[in-house]
Amino acid sequence: MSSLRLLENAPLVSRNTLRVAARAELLAEVRGRAALDELLGYAGVRSGPLLVLGQGSNLLLAGDPQGLVVQLDLRGISILHEDADSALVRAEAGVGWNDFVHWTLGRRLEGLENLALIPGHVGAAPVQNIGAYGVEVGEFIATVEVFDRASGQMCRLDRAACGFAYRDSVFKREPERWIVLAVEFRLPRRHALRTDYAGIGEELSAMGIDAPRAAHVAEAVIRLRTRKLPDPAQIGNAGSFFKNPQVETAAAEALRAEHPQLPVYPAADPTQRKLSAAWMIQTCGWKGHRDGDAGISERHALVLVNHGHATGAQLLDLARRVAASVYQRFGVAIEPEPRIIGATW
Ligand code: EPU
């Protein structure tokens, strides 16, 4: 059932969750490992511009992508090894992330419950080091299998080699170099559930749960996300468009003195603090703002939305104006989380 389909001048509007109407010069749809081997035989995969699409949920197409666009339809989940404490689980890059989370929970494996309902494919999870409700996926990743375009070889990177940081990894720092093919996760059978992030405890209480299991935490996360974030099936968006900025602790304290309501969180680096970009954007008056079809969600100030036919350039222009106003008011530079194609930030 392996097949490789090559499409010229392919429309991408239904292949990116911001629903931007860009086109690919050449799109390769890769179904199965044999098709992947065939694709890797082409020179265009080894050098030249390349975009691996996944579900297109973390992407702003500000112009048409040059060169080759690859969509990997590689499926399959398997347990490679298990013992009394944990299991090593492998998922191919094209498996839907939320389906994978539920597959693991259905086998009573824990760890990924706080990451339920994040859009996208498994292959994108390490690139972005997806995170939510106090958990980042990198902590559960054992190995990432990739095609390295620099060496022209398949290779396996262990967690340390992936260089995970807040919404960041080696794959994101050199996006043209790597094609993620599969991810292996080390998942505990029982671990200390993270229910301390704002909102989760309250949601569990509202559900009438006082001794939660991982599946309950996932359910609480799903309820919170459904309420707080716009659904890409209803309105084009790419989740948080901005990252929460990190600043020196002293700078965070100075801002906090001036704006006592600004939410400030610890950062991985103990000399720094993370600031709530959503709060700053909302305070600048952007929440629910709309310029034609480009807008900022009325549900969550971090989310850039496409009300219909906004172009990538219009969305990027709005995002830049939002960032400029936050900088003017707070002196803090906020940066985009999605990959931007066809323009620089
Ligand atoms: N807030 C506002 N206005 C808003 C939304 C939030 O002022 O419109 C303030 C509130 O004070 C709220 C605080 O911001 O208490 C934090 O809000 P939230 O819990 O939604 O978290 P966030 O920092 O805005 C991050 C992630 C989300 C993730 C949530 C929950 C980033 C860039 N975003 O948002 O991730 O779901 O935490 O863990 O780190 C994504 O990456 O696409 C994404 C949605």
Tab-separated table of C-alpha atoms in Angstrom, residues 8 14 16 28 37 76 108 114 116 126 132 151 165 178 180 182 198-199 205 228 272 274 289 296-297 301-302 318:
chain	number	residue	atom	x	y	z
A	8	GLU	CA	2.855	20.139	-9.575
A	14	SER	CA	-6.447	22.605	2.916
A	16	ASN	CA	-2.263	24.326	6.542
A	28	ALA	CA	5.314	14.834	-2.790
A	37	ASP	CA	12.917	5.207	0.040
A	76	GLY	CA	1.951	2.878	12.776
A	108	ARG	CA	-2.406	2.802	30.703
A	114	ASN	CA	-1.322	17.169	29.551
A	116	ALA	CA	-3.991	15.944	24.692
A	126	PRO	CA	9.946	17.061	18.655
A	132	ALA	CA	1.015	22.601	27.385
A	151	SER	CA	24.995	13.701	5.480
A	165	ALA	CA	14.236	23.947	24.902
A	178	TRP	CA	16.143	17.220	9.054
A	180	VAL	CA	11.674	13.479	11.102
A	182	ALA	CA	9.573	8.428	13.627
A	198	ALA	CA	-3.719	27.004	36.536
A	199	GLY	CA	-7.140	25.657	35.659
A	205	SER	CA	-13.009	19.384	40.812
A	228	LYS	CA	-10.092	28.525	25.694
A	272	GLN	CA	15.301	34.260	33.671
A	274	LYS	CA	8.824	33.906	31.241
A	289	HIS	CA	-9.238	42.721	16.716
A	296	ILE	CA	-6.536	38.023	16.757
A	297	SER	CA	-8.820	35.459	18.353
A	301	ALA	CA	-4.878	36.776	22.570
A	302	LEU	CA	-1.931	34.585	21.455
A	318	LEU	CA	-1.043	42.007	11.549
